[in-house]
mmCIF file of C-alpha atoms in Angstrom:
data_model
loop_
_atom_site.group_PDB
_atom_site.id
_atom_site.type_symbol
_atom_site.label_atom_id
_atom_site.label_comp_id
_atom_site.label_asym_id
_atom_site.label_seq_id
_atom_site.Cartn_x
_atom_site.Cartn_y
_atom_site.Cartn_z
ATOM 1 C CA MET A 1 -121.171 18.111 -57.111
ATOM 2 C CA LYS A 2 -121.660 16.228 -60.198
ATOM 3 C CA ASN A 3 -124.565 14.701 -60.651
ATOM 4 C CA ASN A 4 -124.349 10.505 -60.453
ATOM 5 C CA VAL A 5 -127.906 10.101 -61.996
ATOM 6 C CA PRO A 6 -127.849 8.395 -65.518
ATOM 7 C CA THR A 7 -129.761 9.934 -68.314
ATOM 8 C CA ILE A 8 -133.327 8.724 -69.283
ATOM 9 C CA LEU A 9 -132.013 6.476 -72.587
ATOM 10 C CA SER A 10 -133.971 6.389 -75.608
ATOM 11 C CA PRO A 11 -136.043 3.181 -76.397
ATOM 12 C CA GLY A 12 -134.029 2.123 -79.080
ATOM 13 C CA SER A 13 -130.901 1.816 -76.561
ATOM 14 C CA ARG A 14 -132.422 0.041 -74.410
ATOM 15 C CA PRO A 15 -132.474 -3.093 -75.655
ATOM 16 C CA ARG A 16 -128.634 -2.703 -75.989
ATOM 17 C CA LEU A 17 -128.613 -1.504 -72.097
ATOM 18 C CA TYR A 18 -130.562 -5.147 -70.927
ATOM 19 C CA LYS A 19 -129.179 -7.348 -73.336
ATOM 20 C CA CYS A 20 -125.482 -6.098 -72.254
ATOM 21 C CA ARG A 21 -126.788 -6.751 -68.299
ATOM 22 C CA PHE A 22 -127.792 -10.515 -69.072
ATOM 23 C CA ALA A 23 -124.790 -11.185 -70.831
ATOM 24 C CA ALA A 24 -122.549 -10.482 -68.024
ATOM 25 C CA ARG A 25 -124.578 -12.178 -65.220
ATOM 26 C CA LYS A 26 -125.030 -15.500 -67.542
ATOM 27 C CA ARG A 27 -120.920 -15.406 -67.938
ATOM 28 C CA TYR A 28 -121.239 -14.886 -63.979
ATOM 29 C CA ILE A 29 -123.180 -17.577 -62.883
ATOM 30 C CA SER A 30 -121.715 -19.850 -65.869
ATOM 31 C CA THR A 31 -121.025 -23.397 -64.031
ATOM 32 C CA THR A 32 -119.103 -25.204 -67.011
ATOM 33 C CA PRO A 33 -115.863 -26.959 -65.180
ATOM 34 C CA LEU A 34 -112.396 -27.138 -67.308
ATOM 35 C CA ARG A 35 -112.133 -29.843 -69.905
ATOM 36 C CA PRO A 36 -110.678 -32.750 -67.726
ATOM 37 C CA THR A 37 -107.323 -34.232 -68.639
ATOM 38 C CA SER A 38 -107.370 -37.603 -67.091
ATOM 39 C CA LEU A 39 -110.304 -39.904 -65.800
ATOM 40 C CA PRO A 40 -110.401 -42.755 -63.322
ATOM 41 C CA PRO A 41 -110.035 -45.717 -64.263
ATOM 42 C CA PRO A 42 -113.447 -48.721 -64.526
ATOM 43 C CA ALA A 43 -113.983 -50.264 -60.818
ATOM 44 C CA PRO A 44 -112.313 -54.532 -61.324
ATOM 45 C CA SER A 45 -115.093 -56.984 -60.617
ATOM 46 C CA SER A 46 -113.943 -57.500 -56.901
ATOM 47 C CA GLY A 47 -112.714 -54.660 -54.284
ATOM 48 C CA PHE A 48 -113.735 -52.269 -52.293
ATOM 49 C CA ALA A 49 -113.105 -48.671 -51.554
ATOM 50 C CA HIS A 50 -112.914 -46.088 -48.787
ATOM 51 C CA LEU A 51 -116.072 -43.777 -49.240
ATOM 52 C CA SER A 52 -114.293 -39.767 -47.672
ATOM 53 C CA ASN A 53 -117.555 -38.202 -49.403
ATOM 54 C CA ARG A 54 -120.072 -39.687 -46.833
ATOM 55 C CA ALA A 55 -120.012 -38.961 -43.230
ATOM 56 C CA LEU A 56 -121.665 -40.435 -40.359
ATOM 57 C CA ILE A 57 -124.278 -39.019 -37.019
ATOM 58 C CA SER A 58 -124.321 -40.979 -33.949
ATOM 59 C CA ILE A 59 -127.539 -41.222 -32.270
ATOM 60 C CA HIS A 60 -128.729 -43.219 -28.916
ATOM 61 C CA GLY A 61 -131.059 -43.036 -26.408
ATOM 62 C CA GLN A 62 -134.029 -44.687 -24.983
ATOM 63 C CA ASP A 63 -136.193 -42.974 -27.486
ATOM 64 C CA ALA A 64 -134.199 -43.094 -30.493
ATOM 65 C CA ALA A 65 -135.787 -46.115 -32.081
ATOM 66 C CA HIS A 66 -138.935 -44.415 -31.488
ATOM 67 C CA TYR A 67 -137.604 -41.396 -32.623
ATOM 68 C CA LEU A 68 -136.128 -42.763 -36.019
ATOM 69 C CA GLN A 69 -139.335 -44.569 -36.998
ATOM 70 C CA GLY A 70 -140.952 -41.461 -37.443
ATOM 71 C CA LEU A 71 -138.506 -40.186 -39.750
ATOM 72 C CA THR A 72 -137.729 -42.364 -41.956
ATOM 73 C CA THR A 73 -138.947 -44.143 -44.579
ATOM 74 C CA ALA A 74 -137.765 -47.462 -43.802
ATOM 75 C CA ASN A 75 -139.521 -49.321 -41.175
ATOM 76 C CA ILE A 76 -137.196 -49.647 -37.388
ATOM 77 C CA LYS A 77 -137.891 -51.869 -35.002
ATOM 78 C CA THR A 78 -138.787 -50.365 -31.813
ATOM 79 C CA SER A 79 -138.462 -53.187 -28.895
ATOM 80 C CA PRO A 80 -135.360 -53.204 -27.498
ATOM 81 C CA SER A 81 -134.527 -56.454 -28.457
ATOM 82 C CA SER A 82 -135.446 -57.047 -31.904
ATOM 83 C CA SER A 83 -133.604 -53.406 -32.680
ATOM 84 C CA SER A 84 -130.430 -54.976 -31.683
ATOM 85 C CA SER A 85 -130.767 -57.431 -33.630
ATOM 86 C CA GLN A 86 -131.832 -55.693 -36.967
ATOM 87 C CA SER A 87 -129.154 -55.732 -39.606
ATOM 88 C CA GLY A 88 -128.231 -52.063 -41.134
ATOM 89 C CA PHE A 89 -130.977 -50.310 -43.911
ATOM 90 C CA TYR A 90 -131.569 -48.274 -46.610
ATOM 91 C CA SER A 91 -133.516 -45.705 -46.157
ATOM 92 C CA ALA A 92 -134.116 -41.894 -46.751
ATOM 93 C CA PHE A 93 -135.558 -38.445 -44.571
ATOM 94 C CA LEU A 94 -138.205 -36.535 -46.294
ATOM 95 C CA ASN A 95 -139.440 -33.385 -45.750
ATOM 96 C CA ALA A 96 -143.377 -32.414 -45.059
ATOM 97 C CA GLN A 97 -144.279 -31.860 -48.509
ATOM 98 C CA GLY A 98 -142.610 -35.599 -49.191
ATOM 99 C CA ARG A 99 -139.547 -34.129 -50.731
ATOM 100 C CA VAL A 100 -136.425 -36.125 -50.037
ATOM 101 C CA LEU A 101 -134.534 -34.406 -47.933
ATOM 102 C CA HIS A 102 -131.473 -37.198 -47.662
ATOM 103 C CA ASP A 103 -130.854 -40.565 -48.484
ATOM 104 C CA VAL A 104 -129.389 -43.023 -46.270
ATOM 105 C CA PHE A 105 -127.915 -46.067 -44.570
ATOM 106 C CA VAL A 106 -128.872 -46.636 -40.987
ATOM 107 C CA TYR A 107 -127.074 -49.105 -39.177
ATOM 108 C CA PRO A 108 -128.349 -50.545 -35.482
ATOM 109 C CA SER A 109 -125.154 -50.455 -33.263
ATOM 110 C CA HIS A 110 -124.149 -50.518 -29.921
ATOM 111 C CA HIS A 111 -120.920 -49.638 -30.866
ATOM 112 C CA ALA A 112 -122.515 -46.054 -31.652
ATOM 113 C CA ALA A 113 -122.240 -45.213 -28.357
ATOM 114 C CA GLU A 114 -119.097 -46.528 -27.486
ATOM 115 C CA LEU A 115 -117.418 -44.139 -29.597
ATOM 116 C CA ARG A 116 -117.163 -41.585 -26.635
ATOM 117 C CA GLY A 117 -117.413 -44.092 -23.869
ATOM 118 C CA GLU A 118 -120.871 -43.125 -23.592
ATOM 119 C CA SER A 119 -123.642 -45.194 -22.381
ATOM 120 C CA HIS A 120 -124.362 -48.300 -24.473
ATOM 121 C CA GLY A 121 -127.468 -49.800 -22.526
ATOM 122 C CA GLU A 122 -129.818 -48.125 -24.901
ATOM 123 C CA PRO A 123 -130.461 -48.446 -28.383
ATOM 124 C CA SER A 124 -128.242 -46.687 -30.324
ATOM 125 C CA PHE A 125 -127.625 -45.869 -34.318
ATOM 126 C CA LEU A 126 -125.125 -44.865 -36.842
ATOM 127 C CA ILE A 127 -126.723 -43.022 -40.161
ATOM 128 C CA ASP A 128 -124.645 -42.776 -42.776
ATOM 129 C CA VAL A 129 -125.439 -39.614 -44.998
ATOM 130 C CA ASP A 130 -123.307 -37.549 -47.986
ATOM 131 C CA LYS A 131 -120.961 -35.728 -45.976
ATOM 132 C CA ALA A 132 -121.708 -32.165 -47.489
ATOM 133 C CA HIS A 133 -125.343 -32.423 -45.709
ATOM 134 C CA ALA A 134 -124.498 -33.969 -42.533
ATOM 135 C CA ASP A 135 -124.509 -30.546 -40.385
ATOM 136 C CA THR A 136 -128.143 -30.188 -42.388
ATOM 137 C CA LEU A 137 -129.298 -33.704 -41.439
ATOM 138 C CA ARG A 138 -128.278 -32.948 -37.773
ATOM 139 C CA ALA A 139 -130.262 -29.874 -37.835
ATOM 140 C CA HIS A 140 -133.278 -31.561 -38.981
ATOM 141 C CA LEU A 141 -133.050 -34.237 -36.309
ATOM 142 C CA LYS A 142 -132.626 -31.587 -33.613
ATOM 143 C CA ARG A 143 -135.869 -30.001 -34.801
ATOM 144 C CA TYR A 144 -137.962 -32.957 -34.808
ATOM 145 C CA LYS A 145 -136.262 -33.809 -31.142
ATOM 146 C CA LEU A 146 -138.899 -31.930 -29.030
ATOM 147 C CA ARG A 147 -138.688 -34.070 -25.236
ATOM 148 C CA ALA A 148 -137.562 -37.322 -27.463
ATOM 149 C CA LYS A 149 -134.389 -38.649 -24.723
ATOM 150 C CA ILE A 150 -131.929 -38.958 -27.473
ATOM 151 C CA ARG A 151 -128.650 -37.273 -28.181
ATOM 152 C CA PHE A 152 -126.757 -37.455 -31.467
ATOM 153 C CA ARG A 153 -124.081 -35.715 -32.728
ATOM 154 C CA VAL A 154 -121.770 -36.111 -36.394
ATOM 155 C CA VAL A 155 -118.838 -38.370 -36.129
ATOM 156 C CA ASP A 156 -115.441 -36.830 -36.597
ATOM 157 C CA SER A 157 -113.671 -38.124 -39.068
ATOM 158 C CA GLY A 158 -110.902 -39.609 -36.910
ATOM 159 C CA GLU A 159 -113.207 -41.886 -35.390
ATOM 160 C CA ARG A 160 -114.538 -44.280 -37.772
ATOM 161 C CA ASP A 161 -114.655 -44.708 -42.306
ATOM 162 C CA VAL A 162 -117.173 -45.567 -44.106
ATOM 163 C CA TRP A 163 -116.381 -48.471 -47.247
ATOM 164 C CA ALA A 164 -117.903 -49.856 -49.675
ATOM 165 C CA THR A 165 -117.093 -54.001 -50.704
ATOM 166 C CA TRP A 166 -118.052 -56.015 -53.756
ATOM 167 C CA GLY A 167 -117.729 -58.905 -55.631
ATOM 168 C CA GLY A 168 -117.126 -62.563 -55.444
ATOM 169 C CA ASP A 169 -118.706 -64.795 -52.529
ATOM 170 C CA ASP A 170 -118.162 -62.042 -49.820
ATOM 171 C CA GLY A 171 -120.629 -59.552 -52.079
ATOM 172 C CA ALA A 172 -123.666 -62.111 -51.911
ATOM 173 C CA VAL A 173 -126.731 -60.991 -50.473
ATOM 174 C CA GLY A 174 -127.095 -61.574 -46.816
ATOM 175 C CA ASN A 175 -123.317 -62.295 -46.815
ATOM 176 C CA THR A 176 -121.809 -60.713 -43.928
ATOM 177 C CA ALA A 177 -118.352 -62.246 -44.770
ATOM 178 C CA ASN A 178 -116.500 -58.721 -44.442
ATOM 179 C CA ILE A 179 -117.961 -57.413 -41.478
ATOM 180 C CA GLY A 180 -115.806 -57.713 -38.393
ATOM 181 C CA SER A 181 -116.481 -58.424 -34.992
ATOM 182 C CA GLN A 182 -115.725 -54.836 -34.253
ATOM 183 C CA ASP A 183 -117.257 -53.314 -37.570
ATOM 184 C CA VAL A 184 -120.825 -52.314 -38.123
ATOM 185 C CA GLY A 185 -122.237 -52.734 -41.994
ATOM 186 C CA CYS A 186 -124.781 -54.245 -43.985
ATOM 187 C CA THR A 187 -125.560 -55.670 -47.493
ATOM 188 C CA ASP A 188 -126.272 -53.217 -50.180
ATOM 189 C CA THR A 189 -129.543 -54.128 -51.620
ATOM 190 C CA ARG A 190 -129.689 -50.785 -53.825
ATOM 191 C CA ALA A 191 -129.168 -53.226 -56.699
ATOM 192 C CA PRO A 192 -128.400 -56.085 -57.561
ATOM 193 C CA ASP A 193 -124.532 -56.828 -56.940
ATOM 194 C CA MET A 194 -123.997 -53.705 -55.298
ATOM 195 C CA GLY A 195 -121.864 -55.611 -52.422
ATOM 196 C CA GLN A 196 -121.624 -54.368 -48.882
ATOM 197 C CA ARG A 197 -121.496 -51.404 -47.186
ATOM 198 C CA VAL A 198 -118.751 -51.989 -44.241
ATOM 199 C CA ILE A 199 -118.041 -49.075 -41.159
ATOM 200 C CA THR A 200 -114.736 -49.318 -39.788
ATOM 201 C CA TYR A 201 -112.900 -47.533 -36.734
ATOM 202 C CA ALA A 202 -110.395 -45.200 -38.421
ATOM 203 C CA GLY A 203 -107.666 -46.713 -39.973
ATOM 204 C CA GLY A 204 -108.800 -50.176 -40.715
ATOM 205 C CA LYS A 205 -109.989 -51.604 -43.599
ATOM 206 C CA PRO A 206 -112.967 -54.499 -44.083
ATOM 207 C CA THR A 207 -112.123 -58.102 -44.770
ATOM 208 C CA ILE A 208 -112.689 -59.059 -48.177
ATOM 209 C CA SER A 209 -110.879 -62.848 -49.346
ATOM 210 C CA SER A 210 -110.263 -61.112 -52.850
ATOM 211 C CA GLY A 211 -110.152 -57.735 -54.733
ATOM 212 C CA GLU A 212 -108.119 -54.758 -54.537
ATOM 213 C CA GLU A 213 -108.922 -51.359 -52.786
ATOM 214 C CA THR A 214 -110.205 -48.771 -55.054
ATOM 215 C CA PRO A 215 -110.420 -44.981 -55.047
ATOM 216 C CA VAL A 216 -113.906 -43.751 -54.442
ATOM 217 C CA GLU A 217 -114.426 -41.842 -58.286
ATOM 218 C CA SER A 218 -114.295 -45.859 -59.830
ATOM 219 C CA TYR A 219 -116.617 -46.665 -57.428
ATOM 220 C CA ASP A 220 -118.949 -44.373 -58.348
ATOM 221 C CA ILE A 221 -118.696 -45.031 -61.834
ATOM 222 C CA ARG A 222 -119.020 -48.916 -61.109
ATOM 223 C CA ARG A 223 -122.430 -47.159 -59.082
ATOM 224 C CA ILE A 224 -123.690 -44.979 -61.964
ATOM 225 C CA LEU A 225 -123.618 -47.918 -64.436
ATOM 226 C CA LYS A 226 -126.023 -49.577 -62.188
ATOM 227 C CA GLY A 227 -128.175 -46.798 -62.418
ATOM 228 C CA VAL A 228 -127.809 -46.144 -58.442
ATOM 229 C CA PRO A 229 -128.467 -42.681 -57.228
ATOM 230 C CA GLN A 230 -126.620 -41.623 -54.047
ATOM 231 C CA GLY A 231 -125.715 -38.131 -52.014
ATOM 232 C CA GLN A 232 -127.780 -34.714 -52.418
ATOM 233 C CA SER A 233 -126.365 -34.055 -55.547
ATOM 234 C CA GLU A 234 -128.069 -36.672 -57.322
ATOM 235 C CA ILE A 235 -130.692 -36.504 -55.511
ATOM 236 C CA LEU A 236 -131.572 -33.363 -54.785
ATOM 237 C CA SER A 237 -132.177 -32.063 -51.338
ATOM 238 C CA GLY A 238 -136.171 -30.579 -51.086
ATOM 239 C CA GLU A 239 -136.981 -31.071 -54.719
ATOM 240 C CA ALA A 240 -136.804 -34.976 -55.320
ATOM 241 C CA LEU A 241 -139.393 -37.000 -54.895
ATOM 242 C CA PRO A 242 -138.539 -40.643 -53.232
ATOM 243 C CA GLN A 243 -140.363 -42.907 -56.109
ATOM 244 C CA GLU A 244 -138.418 -40.362 -58.836
ATOM 245 C CA SER A 245 -135.577 -41.080 -57.316
ATOM 246 C CA ASN A 246 -135.864 -44.855 -57.024
ATOM 247 C CA ILE A 247 -135.735 -45.077 -53.373
ATOM 248 C CA ASP A 248 -138.939 -47.523 -53.807
ATOM 249 C CA TYR A 249 -137.172 -49.532 -56.196
ATOM 250 C CA MET A 250 -133.827 -49.558 -53.786
ATOM 251 C CA GLY A 251 -135.887 -50.836 -50.956
ATOM 252 C CA GLY A 252 -135.790 -47.862 -48.950
ATOM 253 C CA ILE A 253 -139.518 -47.431 -48.086
ATOM 254 C CA ASP A 254 -141.648 -49.958 -46.274
ATOM 255 C CA PHE A 255 -145.437 -48.797 -47.366
ATOM 256 C CA ARG A 256 -146.466 -50.998 -44.547
ATOM 257 C CA LYS A 257 -145.258 -48.624 -41.619
ATOM 258 C CA GLY A 258 -147.110 -46.238 -39.766
ATOM 259 C CA CYS A 259 -146.671 -42.542 -39.926
ATOM 260 C CA TYR A 260 -143.847 -40.645 -40.630
ATOM 261 C CA VAL A 261 -142.792 -37.027 -41.709
ATOM 262 C CA GLY A 262 -143.678 -36.906 -45.566
ATOM 263 C CA GLN A 263 -145.565 -40.455 -45.722
ATOM 264 C CA GLU A 264 -148.976 -38.971 -47.169
ATOM 265 C CA LEU A 265 -148.029 -38.122 -50.958
ATOM 266 C CA THR A 266 -145.451 -41.238 -50.949
ATOM 267 C CA ILE A 267 -148.166 -43.666 -49.997
ATOM 268 C CA ARG A 268 -150.504 -41.552 -52.303
ATOM 269 C CA THR A 269 -147.983 -42.146 -55.373
ATOM 270 C CA HIS A 270 -147.435 -45.329 -54.433
ATOM 271 C CA HIS A 271 -151.397 -46.569 -54.901
ATOM 272 C CA THR A 272 -151.960 -44.567 -57.939
ATOM 273 C CA GLY A 273 -149.151 -46.996 -59.680
ATOM 274 C CA VAL A 274 -147.868 -43.756 -62.143
ATOM 275 C CA VAL A 275 -144.350 -42.786 -61.535
ATOM 276 C CA ARG A 276 -143.427 -40.554 -64.378
ATOM 277 C CA LYS A 277 -140.068 -40.016 -64.387
ATOM 278 C CA ARG A 278 -137.366 -42.107 -62.671
ATOM 279 C CA ILE A 279 -133.447 -41.280 -62.499
ATOM 280 C CA LEU A 280 -131.577 -43.329 -64.704
ATOM 281 C CA PRO A 281 -128.279 -44.203 -66.374
ATOM 282 C CA VAL A 282 -127.593 -42.216 -69.470
ATOM 283 C CA GLN A 283 -124.589 -42.391 -72.183
ATOM 284 C CA LEU A 284 -123.045 -39.216 -73.996
ATOM 285 C CA TYR A 285 -121.824 -39.377 -77.407
ATOM 286 C CA SER A 286 -121.317 -36.520 -79.567
ATOM 287 C CA ILE A 287 -123.461 -33.780 -81.067
ATOM 288 C CA GLU A 288 -122.125 -34.684 -84.787
ATOM 289 C CA ASP A 289 -122.801 -38.374 -84.229
ATOM 290 C CA GLU A 290 -125.319 -40.326 -86.490
ATOM 291 C CA LYS A 291 -125.603 -43.274 -84.426
ATOM 292 C CA PRO A 292 -126.445 -43.068 -80.547
ATOM 293 C CA PRO A 293 -124.966 -46.373 -78.152
ATOM 294 C CA ASP A 294 -126.678 -49.755 -77.992
ATOM 295 C CA THR A 295 -125.166 -50.455 -74.602
ATOM 296 C CA LEU A 296 -124.384 -48.496 -71.619
ATOM 297 C CA GLN A 297 -120.322 -48.573 -71.388
ATOM 298 C CA TYR A 298 -118.224 -46.366 -69.717
ATOM 299 C CA ASN A 299 -115.178 -44.927 -72.034
ATOM 300 C CA PRO A 300 -112.373 -43.594 -69.914
ATOM 301 C CA GLN A 301 -111.117 -42.150 -73.159
ATOM 302 C CA SER A 302 -114.106 -39.923 -73.638
ATOM 303 C CA LEU A 303 -112.896 -36.497 -72.165
ATOM 304 C CA PHE A 304 -115.744 -34.523 -72.592
ATOM 305 C CA GLU A 305 -116.772 -31.170 -71.073
ATOM 306 C CA LEU A 306 -119.476 -31.577 -68.506
ATOM 307 C CA PRO A 307 -121.211 -29.191 -67.336
ATOM 308 C CA LEU A 308 -121.877 -28.840 -63.256
ATOM 309 C CA GLY A 309 -125.092 -28.749 -61.878
ATOM 310 C CA VAL A 310 -128.562 -29.497 -63.199
ATOM 311 C CA GLN A 311 -129.277 -29.085 -67.348
ATOM 312 C CA ASN A 312 -132.457 -29.876 -68.897
ATOM 313 C CA ILE A 313 -132.697 -32.465 -71.691
ATOM 314 C CA SER A 314 -134.552 -31.714 -74.912
ATOM 315 C CA ARG A 315 -135.511 -33.811 -78.346
ATOM 316 C CA VAL A 316 -132.571 -33.244 -80.943
ATOM 317 C CA ASN A 317 -134.208 -30.642 -83.685
ATOM 318 C CA THR A 318 -137.900 -30.453 -81.756
ATOM 319 C CA ARG A 319 -138.991 -27.884 -79.544
ATOM 320 C CA GLY A 320 -141.306 -28.781 -76.677
ATOM 321 C CA ARG A 321 -141.210 -29.429 -72.783
ATOM 322 C CA SER A 322 -138.061 -30.824 -71.351
ATOM 323 C CA ALA A 323 -137.952 -34.499 -71.611
ATOM 324 C CA GLY A 324 -135.566 -34.829 -68.363
ATOM 325 C CA LYS A 325 -132.858 -33.167 -66.146
ATOM 326 C CA TRP A 326 -129.227 -33.889 -66.517
ATOM 327 C CA LEU A 327 -127.820 -34.698 -63.174
ATOM 328 C CA THR A 328 -124.585 -35.312 -62.733
ATOM 329 C CA GLY A 329 -121.921 -37.637 -64.485
ATOM 330 C CA VAL A 330 -118.197 -38.642 -65.327
ATOM 331 C CA GLY A 331 -116.777 -39.315 -69.026
ATOM 332 C CA ASN A 332 -119.431 -40.391 -71.207
ATOM 333 C CA ILE A 333 -122.150 -41.866 -68.306
ATOM 334 C CA GLY A 334 -124.099 -39.824 -65.986
ATOM 335 C CA LEU A 335 -127.248 -40.076 -64.217
ATOM 336 C CA ALA A 336 -130.713 -38.011 -65.401
ATOM 337 C CA LEU A 337 -134.154 -37.582 -64.118
ATOM 338 C CA CYS A 338 -135.899 -38.988 -67.245
ATOM 339 C CA ARG A 339 -139.674 -38.992 -68.619
ATOM 340 C CA LEU A 340 -139.918 -42.619 -68.745
ATOM 341 C CA GLU A 341 -142.379 -42.485 -72.063
ATOM 342 C CA THR A 342 -140.459 -39.477 -73.727
ATOM 343 C CA MET A 343 -136.840 -41.219 -73.193
ATOM 344 C CA THR A 344 -137.583 -44.828 -72.969
ATOM 345 C CA ASP A 345 -139.655 -47.725 -74.758
ATOM 346 C CA VAL A 346 -141.448 -47.808 -70.778
ATOM 347 C CA ARG A 347 -144.993 -48.100 -71.044
ATOM 348 C CA LEU A 348 -146.903 -46.722 -67.990
ATOM 349 C CA THR A 349 -150.734 -46.490 -69.020
ATOM 350 C CA GLU A 350 -152.782 -47.932 -72.073
ATOM 351 C CA GLU A 351 -152.464 -44.185 -73.591
ATOM 352 C CA GLY A 352 -149.241 -45.474 -75.381
ATOM 353 C CA SER A 353 -145.746 -43.310 -75.258
ATOM 354 C CA GLN A 354 -144.212 -40.720 -76.744
ATOM 355 C CA TRP A 355 -140.947 -42.527 -77.602
ATOM 356 C CA SER A 356 -139.657 -43.939 -80.891
ATOM 357 C CA PRO A 357 -136.311 -45.655 -81.642
ATOM 358 C CA GLU A 358 -135.651 -42.624 -83.954
ATOM 359 C CA HIS A 359 -135.915 -39.918 -81.699
ATOM 360 C CA GLU A 360 -132.570 -38.848 -80.302
ATOM 361 C CA PHE A 361 -131.681 -36.562 -77.287
ATOM 362 C CA LYS A 362 -129.177 -33.651 -76.406
ATOM 363 C CA MET A 363 -128.329 -31.326 -73.232
ATOM 364 C CA SER A 364 -126.767 -27.898 -73.981
ATOM 365 C CA TRP A 365 -125.328 -24.965 -71.753
ATOM 366 C CA HIS A 366 -122.905 -22.169 -72.194
ATOM 367 C CA SER A 367 -119.237 -22.676 -71.379
ATOM 368 C CA GLU A 368 -116.909 -19.828 -69.434
ATOM 369 C CA GLY A 369 -116.093 -18.210 -72.460
ATOM 370 C CA ASP A 370 -120.304 -17.756 -73.404
ATOM 371 C CA GLU A 371 -119.903 -20.430 -76.045
ATOM 372 C CA GLU A 372 -123.183 -23.313 -76.337
ATOM 373 C CA ARG A 373 -121.878 -26.793 -75.849
ATOM 374 C CA GLN A 374 -123.790 -29.610 -76.672
ATOM 375 C CA LEU A 375 -124.058 -33.306 -76.122
ATOM 376 C CA LYS A 376 -126.589 -36.113 -76.963
ATOM 377 C CA ILE A 377 -127.725 -38.378 -74.281
ATOM 378 C CA LYS A 378 -129.239 -41.836 -74.258
ATOM 379 C CA ALA A 379 -131.254 -43.323 -71.648
ATOM 380 C CA PHE A 380 -130.838 -47.073 -70.811
ATOM 381 C CA VAL A 381 -133.490 -48.584 -68.451
ATOM 382 C CA PRO A 382 -131.685 -51.140 -65.824
ATOM 383 C CA ASP A 383 -132.595 -54.878 -65.985
ATOM 384 C CA TRP A 384 -133.269 -54.653 -62.513
ATOM 385 C CA HIS A 385 -135.969 -51.761 -62.724
ATOM 386 C CA ARG A 386 -137.681 -54.349 -65.614
ATOM 387 C CA ASN A 387 -138.297 -57.144 -63.663
ATOM 388 C CA ARG A 388 -140.129 -55.493 -60.752
ATOM 389 C CA PRO A 389 -143.679 -55.867 -60.578
ATOM 390 C CA THR A 390 -145.588 -53.017 -60.695
ATOM 391 C CA VAL A 391 -148.151 -51.988 -58.126
ATOM 392 C CA ARG A 392 -151.121 -53.232 -60.204
ATOM 393 C CA ASP A 393 -149.383 -56.140 -59.823
ATOM 394 C CA MET A 394 -148.881 -56.511 -56.574
ATOM 395 C CA HIS A 395 -152.310 -55.634 -55.944
ATOM 396 C CA ARG A 396 -154.091 -58.284 -58.380
ATOM 397 C CA GLN A 397 -156.132 -60.924 -56.952
ATOM 398 C CA PRO A 398 -154.878 -64.789 -57.697
ATOM 399 C CA ASN A 399 -158.293 -65.050 -60.255
ATOM 400 C CA ASP A 400 -157.538 -61.449 -61.543
#
């Protein structure tokens, strides 16, 4: 029988063997897509979009409000009379280490229990979550159920649809004109002029006085330009911190509520007042371009080849620690987790920052053919970030 045990290689041949194995592994794990042949158009100033990438979880029972109060970052009114009158709101589920598991919208609604003729005399909620992670959230809810008198399930796609509406008077903060009597929804307060979230019965559409139906991809362009991350491809599950993901800025955290899973680190970070990284909108430009863009603008003609998944961002012609992480994008725009004092002019402490207007940044990755790809990247701080009071300002005494 032939001996298949390999012979011992000489020291000089080992590097070639290891290099070959490593190169093959790099080709195997490459995450680079093909170069796009076309891009979605920008969203109109007024319109609505079916968010087919979102799913719903129905939860109801006499303990539903108290149960969610102990799991989510937003404050939920637990008395039966107040919970039924509370409008929908943005929130998040965290793990015990204070990392984001899911960013969600929560809608108090008696309609949640009516979907299958279930009893509707109890507190009921619909949870709007990333569709790819709906089963994961359901498992998280089940983990903490214990003896709570609640029932929950993932709503079938043929029962309800999730929509976003924006523009005109219908999108004004506090305006609920697009939400019909049989629908559920709320004002989307994550950023100025985000409009509304509306949940209709399957096949229905939100009522809107003007505008046109728009693909979800165009809605995502509008959302990215405003610097609003959404879903677990942008807010990485089990890794992202709520403040770094702007969940505090987007109104998803009540820092005055009682204990909930993940609260300790979240509160401590809030009171230190220093969040050194945040998700920001970014614009891509060619590595050959000498001048970075002055304004953030989507160009549907920019057919850049983009990487799939997270990529490190570094300074051009400089070695050092990562300046940030690329998360997702379309065309020449995207979202990235950026070190504020490195990639922007934001100053967090009196020590000064490392930023300079002459600094440029890039991301590098390998294509399917193991060729290196590079794009320059510039971060933009939205006005709604800059106009927010700091933690120090909020706690400052009137005579200080």
